[in-house]
Amino acid sequence: MCISAKSLCFDDDSMWVELSDGRTLGVPLVWFPRLLHATPAQRLAYEISRKGLHWDELDEAISIDGLLAGRGD
């Protein structure tokens, strides 16, 4: 089964990713310095693909497999 992201949101310290299997991952923004230092508008300018999350303006790509394995930048 391929697990993908369904939605994404942020609070002051974390990124929250809702997965296609019903789980929600909370990931500290300190794992991803580009997102940590981005503006709220830049954080929200993401795209969800089958394999992960992408921010063209920030040159950031995060795989769902990497998140599930607990890997940051």
PDB file of N, CA and C in Angstrom, residues 32-71:
ATOM      1  N   PHE A  32      13.472  20.854   9.555  1.00  0.00           N
ATOM      2  CA  PHE A  32      13.491  21.393   8.194  1.00  0.00           C
ATOM      3  C   PHE A  32      13.736  22.906   8.258  1.00  0.00           C
ATOM      4  N   PRO A  33      15.006  23.320   8.340  1.00  0.00           N
ATOM      5  CA  PRO A  33      15.327  24.744   8.533  1.00  0.00           C
ATOM      6  C   PRO A  33      14.704  25.684   7.496  1.00  0.00           C
ATOM      7  N   ARG A  34      14.577  25.241   6.248  1.00  0.00           N
ATOM      8  CA  ARG A  34      13.954  26.118   5.245  1.00  0.00           C
ATOM      9  C   ARG A  34      12.515  26.441   5.621  1.00  0.00           C
ATOM     10  N   LEU A  35      11.799  25.458   6.130  1.00  0.00           N
ATOM     11  CA  LEU A  35      10.416  25.701   6.563  1.00  0.00           C
ATOM     12  C   LEU A  35      10.377  26.498   7.858  1.00  0.00           C
ATOM     13  N   LEU A  36      11.304  26.208   8.761  1.00  0.00           N
ATOM     14  CA  LEU A  36      11.359  26.922  10.042  1.00  0.00           C
ATOM     15  C   LEU A  36      11.521  28.421   9.822  1.00  0.00           C
ATOM     16  N   HIS A  37      12.367  28.812   8.857  1.00  0.00           N
ATOM     17  CA  HIS A  37      12.656  30.223   8.620  1.00  0.00           C
ATOM     18  C   HIS A  37      11.776  30.847   7.541  1.00  0.00           C
ATOM     19  N   ALA A  38      10.868  30.089   6.976  1.00  0.00           N
ATOM     20  CA  ALA A  38       9.964  30.597   5.937  1.00  0.00           C
ATOM     21  C   ALA A  38       8.847  31.430   6.554  1.00  0.00           C
ATOM     22  N   THR A  39       8.269  32.276   5.740  1.00  0.00           N
ATOM     23  CA  THR A  39       7.092  33.020   6.181  1.00  0.00           C
ATOM     24  C   THR A  39       5.883  32.079   6.178  1.00  0.00           C
ATOM     25  N   PRO A  40       4.831  32.436   6.899  1.00  0.00           N
ATOM     26  CA  PRO A  40       3.615  31.614   6.838  1.00  0.00           C
ATOM     27  C   PRO A  40       3.105  31.438   5.398  1.00  0.00           C
ATOM     28  N   ALA A  41       3.163  32.486   4.598  1.00  0.00           N
ATOM     29  CA  ALA A  41       2.705  32.381   3.208  1.00  0.00           C
ATOM     30  C   ALA A  41       3.579  31.415   2.412  1.00  0.00           C
ATOM     31  N   GLN A  42       4.887  31.445   2.626  1.00  0.00           N
ATOM     32  CA  GLN A  42       5.778  30.515   1.934  1.00  0.00           C
ATOM     33  C   GLN A  42       5.498  29.068   2.342  1.00  0.00           C
ATOM     34  N   ARG A  43       5.227  28.848   3.621  1.00  0.00           N
ATOM     35  CA  ARG A  43       4.918  27.490   4.091  1.00  0.00           C
ATOM     36  C   ARG A  43       3.665  26.944   3.431  1.00  0.00           C
ATOM     37  N   LEU A  44       2.701  27.812   3.196  1.00  0.00           N
ATOM     38  CA  LEU A  44       1.430  27.368   2.625  1.00  0.00           C
ATOM     39  C   LEU A  44       1.480  27.208   1.105  1.00  0.00           C
ATOM     40  N   ALA A  45       2.592  27.584   0.487  1.00  0.00           N
ATOM     41  CA  ALA A  45       2.732  27.463  -0.970  1.00  0.00           C
ATOM     42  C   ALA A  45       3.358  26.107  -1.321  1.00  0.00           C
ATOM     43  N   TYR A  46       2.700  25.032  -0.879  1.00  0.00           N
ATOM     44  CA  TYR A  46       3.206  23.673  -1.095  1.00  0.00           C
ATOM     45  C   TYR A  46       2.369  22.943  -2.133  1.00  0.00           C
ATOM     46  N   GLU A  47       2.940  21.870  -2.622  1.00  0.00           N
ATOM     47  CA  GLU A  47       2.218  20.939  -3.492  1.00  0.00           C
ATOM     48  C   GLU A  47       2.364  19.548  -2.899  1.00  0.00           C
ATOM     49  N   ILE A  48       1.291  18.783  -2.971  1.00  0.00           N
ATOM     50  CA  ILE A  48       1.323  17.388  -2.543  1.00  0.00           C
ATOM     51  C   ILE A  48       1.395  16.521  -3.795  1.00  0.00           C
ATOM     52  N   SER A  49       2.375  15.629  -3.813  1.00  0.00           N
ATOM     53  CA  SER A  49       2.473  14.665  -4.903  1.00  0.00           C
ATOM     54  C   SER A  49       2.291  13.267  -4.319  1.00  0.00           C
ATOM     55  N   ARG A  50       2.363  12.292  -5.173  1.00  0.00           N
ATOM     56  CA  ARG A  50       2.210  10.906  -4.724  1.00  0.00           C
ATOM     57  C   ARG A  50       3.303  10.514  -3.735  1.00  0.00           C
ATOM     58  N   LYS A  51       4.486  11.076  -3.896  1.00  0.00           N
ATOM     59  CA  LYS A  51       5.631  10.692  -3.068  1.00  0.00           C
ATOM     60  C   LYS A  51       5.914  11.628  -1.912  1.00  0.00           C
ATOM     61  N   GLY A  52       5.387  12.857  -1.944  1.00  0.00           N
ATOM     62  CA  GLY A  52       5.737  13.752  -0.860  1.00  0.00           C
ATOM     63  C   GLY A  52       5.203  15.155  -0.985  1.00  0.00           C
ATOM     64  N   LEU A  53       5.936  16.057  -0.364  1.00  0.00           N
ATOM     65  CA  LEU A  53       5.564  17.457  -0.232  1.00  0.00           C
ATOM     66  C   LEU A  53       6.639  18.310  -0.873  1.00  0.00           C
ATOM     67  N   HIS A  54       6.225  19.371  -1.587  1.00  0.00           N
ATOM     68  CA  HIS A  54       7.175  20.180  -2.336  1.00  0.00           C
ATOM     69  C   HIS A  54       6.868  21.664  -2.177  1.00  0.00           C
ATOM     70  N   TRP A  55       7.930  22.449  -1.991  1.00  0.00           N
ATOM     71  CA  TRP A  55       7.859  23.899  -1.931  1.00  0.00           C
ATOM     72  C   TRP A  55       8.843  24.431  -2.965  1.00  0.00           C
ATOM     73  N   ASP A  56       8.365  24.812  -4.137  1.00  0.00           N
ATOM     74  CA  ASP A  56       9.249  25.288  -5.198  1.00  0.00           C
ATOM     75  C   ASP A  56      10.013  26.538  -4.777  1.00  0.00           C
ATOM     76  N   GLU A  57       9.321  27.504  -4.193  1.00  0.00           N
ATOM     77  CA  GLU A  57       9.956  28.766  -3.807  1.00  0.00           C
ATOM     78  C   GLU A  57      11.075  28.558  -2.794  1.00  0.00           C
ATOM     79  N   LEU A  58      10.917  27.560  -1.922  1.00  0.00           N
ATOM     80  CA  LEU A  58      11.906  27.299  -0.873  1.00  0.00           C
ATOM     81  C   LEU A  58      12.930  26.239  -1.276  1.00  0.00           C
ATOM     82  N   ASP A  59      12.768  25.644  -2.442  1.00  0.00           N
ATOM     83  CA  ASP A  59      13.619  24.542  -2.900  1.00  0.00           C
ATOM     84  C   ASP A  59      13.651  23.425  -1.854  1.00  0.00           C
ATOM     85  N   GLU A  60      12.481  23.051  -1.376  1.00  0.00           N
ATOM     86  CA  GLU A  60      12.340  22.016  -0.344  1.00  0.00           C
ATOM     87  C   GLU A  60      11.445  20.903  -0.863  1.00  0.00           C
ATOM     88  N   ALA A  61      11.889  19.680  -0.654  1.00  0.00           N
ATOM     89  CA  ALA A  61      11.093  18.497  -0.995  1.00  0.00           C
ATOM     90  C   ALA A  61      11.239  17.509   0.150  1.00  0.00           C
ATOM     91  N   ILE A  62      10.116  17.008   0.641  1.00  0.00           N
ATOM     92  CA  ILE A  62      10.106  16.084   1.771  1.00  0.00           C
ATOM     93  C   ILE A  62       9.315  14.850   1.357  1.00  0.00           C
ATOM     94  N   SER A  63       9.946  13.695   1.475  1.00  0.00           N
ATOM     95  CA  SER A  63       9.248  12.463   1.110  1.00  0.00           C
ATOM     96  C   SER A  63       8.435  11.940   2.294  1.00  0.00           C
ATOM     97  N   ILE A  64       7.322  11.320   1.989  1.00  0.00           N
ATOM     98  CA  ILE A  64       6.510  10.697   3.032  1.00  0.00           C
ATOM     99  C   ILE A  64       7.280   9.538   3.660  1.00  0.00           C
ATOM    100  N   ASP A  65       8.006   8.768   2.851  1.00  0.00           N
ATOM    101  CA  ASP A  65       8.827   7.688   3.402  1.00  0.00           C
ATOM    102  C   ASP A  65       9.835   8.216   4.408  1.00  0.00           C
ATOM    103  N   GLY A  66      10.446   9.360   4.104  1.00  0.00           N
ATOM    104  CA  GLY A  66      11.398   9.969   5.021  1.00  0.00           C
ATOM    105  C   GLY A  66      10.756  10.404   6.324  1.00  0.00           C
ATOM    106  N   LEU A  67       9.563  11.001   6.229  1.00  0.00           N
ATOM    107  CA  LEU A  67       8.850  11.394   7.445  1.00  0.00           C
ATOM    108  C   LEU A  67       8.516  10.187   8.300  1.00  0.00           C
ATOM    109  N   LEU A  68       8.047   9.124   7.662  1.00  0.00           N
ATOM    110  CA  LEU A  68       7.690   7.918   8.403  1.00  0.00           C
ATOM    111  C   LEU A  68       8.920   7.269   9.055  1.00  0.00           C
ATOM    112  N   ALA A  69      10.080   7.459   8.453  1.00  0.00           N
ATOM    113  CA  ALA A  69      11.324   6.921   9.003  1.00  0.00           C
ATOM    114  C   ALA A  69      11.948   7.853  10.043  1.00  0.00           C
ATOM    115  N   GLY A  70      11.346   9.049  10.239  1.00  0.00           N
ATOM    116  CA  GLY A  70      11.857   9.980  11.229  1.00  0.00           C
ATOM    117  C   GLY A  70      13.056  10.787  10.767  1.00  0.00           C
ATOM    118  N   ARG A  71      13.184  10.976   9.454  1.00  0.00           N
ATOM    119  CA  ARG A  71      14.328  11.730   8.913  1.00  0.00           C
ATOM    120  C   ARG A  71      13.941  13.173   8.648  1.00  0.00           C
TER     121      ARG A  71
END
